[in-house]
GROMACS .gro file of N, CA, C and O in nm:
model
  368
    1MET      N    1  15.152  10.456   3.286
    1MET     CA    2  15.075  10.197   3.248
    1MET      C    3  14.961  10.282   3.092
    1MET      O    4  14.934  10.362   3.082
    2GLY      N    5  15.052  10.209   3.034
    2GLY     CA    6  15.024  10.103   2.865
    2GLY      C    7  14.873   9.991   2.961
    2GLY      O    8  14.841   9.996   3.011
    3PRO      N    9  14.800  10.044   2.793
    3PRO     CA   10  14.727  10.009   2.762
    3PRO      C   11  14.690   9.816   2.790
    3PRO      O   12  14.648   9.771   2.859
    4GLU      N   13  14.855   9.724   2.766
    4GLU     CA   14  14.830   9.591   2.819
    4GLU      C   15  14.855   9.587   2.945
    4GLU      O   16  14.744   9.531   3.044
    5LEU      N   17  14.845   9.654   3.088
    5LEU     CA   18  14.885   9.676   3.186
    5LEU      C   19  14.771   9.683   3.263
    5LEU      O   20  14.743   9.675   3.357
    6ARG      N   21  14.713   9.812   3.137
    6ARG     CA   22  14.597   9.842   3.288
    6ARG      C   23  14.482   9.777   3.252
    6ARG      O   24  14.444   9.672   3.299
    7ALA      N   25  14.445   9.700   3.106
    7ALA     CA   26  14.370   9.612   3.079
    7ALA      C   27  14.321   9.479   3.185
    7ALA      O   28  14.267   9.436   3.258
    8THR      N   29  14.496   9.470   3.235
    8THR     CA   30  14.525   9.302   3.253
    8THR      C   31  14.490   9.364   3.389
    8THR      O   32  14.456   9.283   3.518
    9LEU      N   33  14.556   9.482   3.495
    9LEU     CA   34  14.506   9.491   3.639
    9LEU      C   35  14.345   9.512   3.617
    9LEU      O   36  14.328   9.493   3.772
   10GLY      N   37  14.256   9.600   3.595
   10GLY     CA   38  14.195   9.553   3.582
   10GLY      C   39  14.078   9.424   3.564
   10GLY      O   40  14.002   9.408   3.645
   11PHE      N   41  14.179   9.333   3.471
   11PHE     CA   42  14.068   9.135   3.503
   11PHE      C   43  14.102   9.136   3.583
   11PHE      O   44  14.017   9.076   3.690
   12LEU      N   45  14.204   9.120   3.622
   12LEU     CA   46  14.280   9.078   3.777
   12LEU      C   47  14.134   9.080   3.916
   12LEU      O   48  14.182   9.067   4.007
   13GLU      N   49  14.187   9.284   3.924
   13GLU     CA   50  14.064   9.360   4.027
   13GLU      C   51  13.994   9.236   3.985
   13GLU      O   52  13.915   9.304   4.123
   14LYS      N   53  13.893   9.214   3.854
   14LYS     CA   54  13.725   9.211   3.914
   14LYS      C   55  13.724   9.084   3.950
   14LYS      O   56  13.604   9.000   3.988
   15LEU      N   57  13.860   8.972   3.886
   15LEU     CA   58  13.856   8.824   3.891
   15LEU      C   59  13.891   8.858   4.071
   15LEU      O   60  13.847   8.731   4.107
   16THR      N   61  13.938   8.945   4.096
   16THR     CA   62  13.950   8.933   4.285
   16THR      C   63  13.813   8.912   4.369
   16THR      O   64  13.864   8.892   4.508
   17LEU      N   65  13.769   9.088   4.268
   17LEU     CA   66  13.680   9.137   4.373
   17LEU      C   67  13.494   9.061   4.350
   17LEU      O   68  13.422   9.079   4.408
   18SER      N   69  13.546   9.041   4.254
   18SER     CA   70  13.392   8.986   4.241
   18SER      C   71  13.420   8.818   4.065
   18SER      O   72  13.334   8.872   3.970
   19PRO      N   73  13.479   8.729   4.169
   19PRO     CA   74  13.458   8.683   4.030
   19PRO      C   75  13.339   8.602   3.952
   19PRO      O   76  13.337   8.585   3.852
   20GLU      N   77  13.215   8.612   4.002
   20GLU     CA   78  13.115   8.548   3.919
   20GLU      C   79  13.060   8.618   3.812
   20GLU      O   80  12.962   8.657   3.748
   21ALA      N   81  13.050   8.746   3.816
   21ALA     CA   82  13.082   8.875   3.726
   21ALA      C   83  13.187   8.946   3.595
   21ALA      O   84  13.127   8.980   3.475
   22LEU      N   85  13.284   8.830   3.637
   22LEU     CA   86  13.403   8.797   3.497
   22LEU      C   87  13.318   8.644   3.435
   22LEU      O   88  13.242   8.584   3.405
   23THR      N   89  13.344   8.726   3.263
   23THR     CA   90  13.306   8.633   3.180
   23THR      C   91  13.395   8.604   3.115
   23THR      O   92  13.532   8.716   3.046
   24HIS      N   93  13.409   8.612   2.958
   24HIS     CA   94  13.487   8.547   2.870
   24HIS      C   95  13.533   8.705   2.762
   24HIS      O   96  13.635   8.698   2.795
   25GLU      N   97  13.395   8.766   2.747
   25GLU     CA   98  13.437   8.913   2.709
   25GLU      C   99  13.476   9.019   2.761
   25GLU      O  100  13.575   9.108   2.711
   26ASP      N  101  13.488   8.956   2.938
   26ASP     CA  102  13.655   9.003   3.015
   26ASP      C  103  13.820   8.984   2.952
   26ASP      O  104  13.901   9.037   2.893
   27ALA      N  105  13.824   8.831   2.854
   27ALA     CA  106  13.943   8.773   2.823
   27ALA      C  107  13.912   8.878   2.758
   27ALA      O  108  14.060   8.850   2.672
   28ASP      N  109  13.817   8.838   2.685
   28ASP     CA  110  13.842   8.919   2.512
   28ASP      C  111  13.918   9.047   2.486
   28ASP      O  112  13.972   9.089   2.377
   29ALA      N  113  13.919   9.151   2.557
   29ALA     CA  114  13.853   9.284   2.649
   29ALA      C  115  14.077   9.303   2.685
   29ALA      O  116  14.155   9.375   2.610
   30VAL      N  117  14.059   9.207   2.716
   30VAL     CA  118  14.265   9.237   2.714
   30VAL      C  119  14.346   9.160   2.667
   30VAL      O  120  14.386   9.256   2.586
   31LEU      N  121  14.271   9.039   2.567
   31LEU     CA  122  14.308   9.026   2.502
   31LEU      C  123  14.337   9.092   2.328
   31LEU      O  124  14.469   9.130   2.247
   32ALA      N  125  14.256   9.160   2.320
   32ALA     CA  126  14.243   9.301   2.221
   32ALA      C  127  14.366   9.389   2.241
   32ALA      O  128  14.387   9.480   2.210
   33THR      N  129  14.443   9.422   2.396
   33THR     CA  130  14.478   9.513   2.363
   33THR      C  131  14.623   9.453   2.377
   33THR      O  132  14.705   9.474   2.360
   34GLY      N  133  14.661   9.300   2.334
   34GLY     CA  134  14.766   9.224   2.284
   34GLY      C  135  14.849   9.173   2.337
   34GLY      O  136  14.972   9.144   2.317
   35VAL      N  137  14.746   9.203   2.536
   35VAL     CA  138  14.793   9.075   2.590
   35VAL      C  139  14.838   8.895   2.514
   35VAL      O  140  14.721   8.891   2.388
   36THR      N  141  14.898   8.841   2.536
   36THR     CA  142  14.947   8.692   2.478
   36THR      C  143  14.802   8.661   2.585
   36THR      O  144  14.806   8.649   2.737
   37ALA      N  145  14.721   8.482   2.557
   37ALA     CA  146  14.684   8.417   2.647
   37ALA      C  147  14.754   8.366   2.735
   37ALA      O  148  14.740   8.371   2.859
   38ASP      N  149  14.919   8.320   2.738
   38ASP     CA  150  14.939   8.307   2.789
   38ASP      C  151  15.037   8.443   2.936
   38ASP      O  152  14.990   8.395   3.033
   39ALA      N  153  15.017   8.501   2.910
   39ALA     CA  154  15.072   8.620   2.989
   39ALA      C  155  14.935   8.647   3.098
   39ALA      O  156  14.922   8.698   3.197
   40LEU      N  157  14.807   8.644   3.011
   40LEU     CA  158  14.727   8.664   3.100
   40LEU      C  159  14.675   8.554   3.234
   40LEU      O  160  14.669   8.589   3.296
   41VAL      N  161  14.712   8.367   3.208
   41VAL     CA  162  14.720   8.325   3.201
   41VAL      C  163  14.840   8.263   3.321
   41VAL      O  164  14.814   8.295   3.468
   42ASP      N  165  14.977   8.357   3.319
   42ASP     CA  166  15.020   8.374   3.359
   42ASP      C  167  14.982   8.479   3.515
   42ASP      O  168  15.022   8.477   3.604
   43ALA      N  169  14.956   8.614   3.517
   43ALA     CA  170  14.942   8.682   3.530
   43ALA      C  171  14.801   8.687   3.668
   43ALA      O  172  14.792   8.640   3.740
   44ILE      N  173  14.695   8.567   3.611
   44ILE     CA  174  14.591   8.502   3.656
   44ILE      C  175  14.690   8.431   3.795
   44ILE      O  176  14.614   8.411   3.847
   45VAL      N  177  14.790   8.286   3.740
   45VAL     CA  178  14.807   8.209   3.829
   45VAL      C  179  14.900   8.291   3.906
   45VAL      O  180  14.892   8.314   4.075
   46VAL      N  181  14.998   8.418   3.919
   46VAL     CA  182  15.025   8.515   4.051
   46VAL      C  183  14.933   8.526   4.134
   46VAL      O  184  15.018   8.520   4.195
   47ALA      N  185  14.808   8.614   4.131
   47ALA     CA  186  14.718   8.674   4.138
   47ALA      C  187  14.661   8.555   4.255
   47ALA      O  188  14.653   8.610   4.355
   48ALA      N  189  14.643   8.464   4.198
   48ALA     CA  190  14.587   8.329   4.276
   48ALA      C  191  14.680   8.327   4.356
   48ALA      O  192  14.620   8.266   4.506
   49LEU      N  193  14.796   8.321   4.367
   49LEU     CA  194  14.962   8.298   4.424
   49LEU      C  195  14.917   8.379   4.624
   49LEU      O  196  14.882   8.298   4.703
   50PHE      N  197  14.894   8.517   4.501
   50PHE     CA  198  14.899   8.602   4.654
   50PHE      C  199  14.820   8.614   4.712
   50PHE      O  200  14.860   8.547   4.812
   51SER      N  201  14.695   8.545   4.634
   51SER     CA  202  14.617   8.589   4.720
   51SER      C  203  14.552   8.454   4.870
   51SER      O  204  14.535   8.435   4.944
   52MET      N  205  14.619   8.330   4.791
   52MET     CA  206  14.604   8.191   4.880
   52MET      C  207  14.741   8.249   5.025
   52MET      O  208  14.737   8.209   5.109
   53ILE      N  209  14.830   8.309   4.997
   53ILE     CA  210  14.959   8.359   5.044
   53ILE      C  211  14.875   8.495   5.179
   53ILE      O  212  14.922   8.393   5.246
   54VAL      N  213  14.878   8.558   5.050
   54VAL     CA  214  14.702   8.610   5.216
   54VAL      C  215  14.688   8.561   5.329
   54VAL      O  216  14.719   8.598   5.414
   55ARG      N  217  14.554   8.509   5.219
   55ARG     CA  218  14.528   8.363   5.315
   55ARG      C  219  14.572   8.287   5.390
   55ARG      O  220  14.529   8.335   5.547
   56LEU      N  221  14.633   8.239   5.347
   56LEU     CA  222  14.721   8.144   5.473
   56LEU      C  223  14.797   8.249   5.607
   56LEU      O  224  14.791   8.248   5.671
   57ALA      N  225  14.858   8.343   5.502
   57ALA     CA  226  14.879   8.456   5.654
   57ALA      C  227  14.914   8.452   5.748
   57ALA      O  228  14.850   8.474   5.804
   58ASP      N  229  14.672   8.572   5.688
   58ASP     CA  230  14.661   8.601   5.816
   58ASP      C  231  14.597   8.501   5.888
   58ASP      O  232  14.557   8.457   6.010
   59SER      N  233  14.502   8.312   5.845
   59SER     CA  234  14.499   8.283   5.910
   59SER      C  235  14.544   8.224   6.009
   59SER      O  236  14.552   8.190   6.075
   60PHE      N  237  14.698   8.220   5.987
   60PHE     CA  238  14.843   8.117   6.078
   60PHE      C  239  14.900   8.181   6.149
   60PHE      O  240  14.984   8.183   6.214
   61ALA      N  241  14.815   8.384   6.111
   61ALA     CA  242  14.975   8.463   6.143
   61ALA      C  243  15.068   8.438   6.123
   61ALA      O  244  15.153   8.470   6.214
   62TRP      N  245  15.126   8.407   6.061
   62TRP     CA  246  15.296   8.385   5.984
   62TRP      C  247  15.383   8.538   6.055
   62TRP      O  248  15.267   8.670   6.034
   63ARG      N  249  15.470   8.477   6.041
   63ARG     CA  250  15.561   8.687   6.063
   63ARG      C  251  15.632   8.686   5.959
   63ARG      O  252  15.662   8.569   5.913
   64LEU      N  253  15.559   8.826   6.008
   64LEU     CA  254  15.731   8.843   5.814
   64LEU      C  255  15.822   8.923   5.848
   64LEU      O  256  15.764   8.961   5.890
   65PRO      N  257  15.875   8.950   5.715
   65PRO     CA  258  15.978   9.034   5.712
   65PRO      C  259  15.922   9.191   5.704
   65PRO      O  260  15.830   9.203   5.664
   66THR      N  261  16.048   9.231   5.827
   66THR     CA  262  16.063   9.413   5.803
   66THR      C  263  16.007   9.440   5.653
   66THR      O  264  16.125   9.399   5.622
   67PRO      N  265  16.029   9.583   5.672
   67PRO     CA  266  16.024   9.608   5.597
   67PRO      C  267  16.229   9.654   5.581
   67PRO      O  268  16.318   9.625   5.435
   68GLU      N  269  16.252   9.665   5.681
   68GLU     CA  270  16.466   9.624   5.647
   68GLU      C  271  16.503   9.528   5.639
   68GLU      O  272  16.627   9.567   5.561
   69GLN      N  273  16.429   9.399   5.606
   69GLN     CA  274  16.424   9.283   5.593
   69GLN      C  275  16.473   9.242   5.444
   69GLN      O  276  16.521   9.181   5.411
   70HIS      N  277  16.288   9.280   5.435
   70HIS     CA  278  16.306   9.334   5.262
   70HIS      C  279  16.455   9.367   5.173
   70HIS      O  280  16.502   9.314   5.135
   71ALA      N  281  16.498   9.463   5.263
   71ALA     CA  282  16.549   9.582   5.189
   71ALA      C  283  16.726   9.481   5.216
   71ALA      O  284  16.752   9.543   5.132
   72ALA      N  285  16.755   9.416   5.321
   72ALA     CA  286  16.889   9.406   5.329
   72ALA      C  287  16.859   9.217   5.261
   72ALA      O  288  16.906   9.252   5.140
   73ARG      N  289  16.701   9.190   5.196
   73ARG     CA  290  16.763   9.063   5.117
   73ARG      C  291  16.736   9.093   4.965
   73ARG      O  292  16.724   8.989   4.883
   74ALA      N  293  16.644   9.176   4.919
   74ALA     CA  294  16.668   9.224   4.802
   74ALA      C  295  16.804   9.222   4.735
   74ALA      O  296  16.750   9.194   4.578
   75GLN      N  297  16.932   9.284   4.750
   75GLN     CA  298  17.024   9.283   4.602
   75GLN      C  299  17.051   9.114   4.613
   75GLN      O  300  17.018   9.076   4.496
   76ALA      N  301  17.021   8.980   4.690
   76ALA     CA  302  17.038   8.825   4.618
   76ALA      C  303  16.909   8.810   4.571
   76ALA      O  304  16.873   8.736   4.555
   77ASN      N  305  16.737   8.881   4.618
   77ASN     CA  306  16.688   8.819   4.483
   77ASN      C  307  16.716   8.880   4.398
   77ASN      O  308  16.617   8.798   4.285
   78LEU      N  309  16.739   8.976   4.321
   78LEU     CA  310  16.724   9.018   4.191
   78LEU      C  311  16.833   8.949   4.150
   78LEU      O  312  16.854   8.920   4.073
   79GLU      N  313  16.921   8.880   4.267
   79GLU     CA  314  17.076   8.815   4.107
   79GLU      C  315  17.048   8.646   4.177
   79GLU      O  316  17.034   8.653   4.032
   80SER      N  317  16.962   8.633   4.205
   80SER     CA  318  16.963   8.504   4.230
   80SER      C  319  16.723   8.438   4.265
   80SER      O  320  16.733   8.262   4.250
   81GLY      N  321  16.744   8.511   4.291
   81GLY     CA  322  16.581   8.518   4.281
   81GLY      C  323  16.503   8.491   4.413
   81GLY      O  324  16.610   8.455   4.493
   82TYR      N  325  16.390   8.486   4.397
   82TYR     CA  326  16.310   8.413   4.590
   82TYR      C  327  16.378   8.192   4.563
   82TYR      O  328  16.358   8.239   4.491
   83SER      N  329  16.382   8.204   4.691
   83SER     CA  330  16.391   8.089   4.737
   83SER      C  331  16.318   8.031   4.854
   83SER      O  332  16.313   8.111   4.936
   84LEU      N  333  16.300   7.939   4.877
   84LEU     CA  334  16.212   7.884   5.051
   84LEU      C  335  16.363   7.937   5.125
   84LEU      O  336  16.442   7.867   5.143
   85MET      N  337  16.337   7.982   5.212
   85MET     CA  338  16.402   8.053   5.367
   85MET      C  339  16.422   7.845   5.435
   85MET      O  340  16.333   7.861   5.413
   86THR      N  341  16.637   7.858   5.514
   86THR     CA  342  16.585   7.794   5.586
   86THR      C  343  16.551   7.835   5.619
   86THR      O  344  16.523   7.958   5.739
   87PRO      N  345  16.598   7.724   5.829
   87PRO     CA  346  16.516   7.778   5.977
   87PRO      C  347  16.619   7.835   6.056
   87PRO      O  348  16.586   7.929   6.086
   88ALA      N  349  16.744   7.817   5.949
   88ALA     CA  350  16.901   7.887   5.985
   88ALA      C  351  16.868   8.084   5.982
   88ALA      O  352  16.912   8.135   6.019
   89ASP      N  353  16.723   8.108   5.779
   89ASP     CA  354  16.699   8.255   5.765
   89ASP      C  355  16.594   8.270   5.808
   89ASP      O  356  16.626   8.371   5.862
   90VAL      N  357  16.583   8.200   5.922
   90VAL     CA  358  16.413   8.327   6.015
   90VAL      C  359  16.495   8.385   6.111
   90VAL      O  360  16.517   8.283   6.176
   91PRO      N  361  16.498   8.514   6.075
   91PRO     CA  362  16.516   8.628   6.206
   91PRO      C  363  16.376   8.576   6.329
   91PRO      O  364  16.302   8.479   6.349
   92ALA      N  365  16.527   8.539   6.441
   92ALA     CA  366  16.430   8.485   6.582
   92ALA      C  367  16.302   8.619   6.628
   92ALA      O  368  16.274   8.713   6.546
   0.00000   0.00000   0.00000
């Protein structure tokens, strides 16, 4: 793992586990490794979205695809990206 990724993941870990302790210096340390401001913002947005999705899934007891269902869909996701499932796509 390179220094850029290590610094970004460390920043995201602190943001997730102790956001009140996060400072401007934490962002500066990530940027000093060569990560661009846009890339750091992208990482923050992705982490925030995953955090929100996990909380919603836990709160509403959403059914999640099994590992086998993820594997069956993997090639299509690589080719076309992720998209919202239609009701017909949801396993019974």
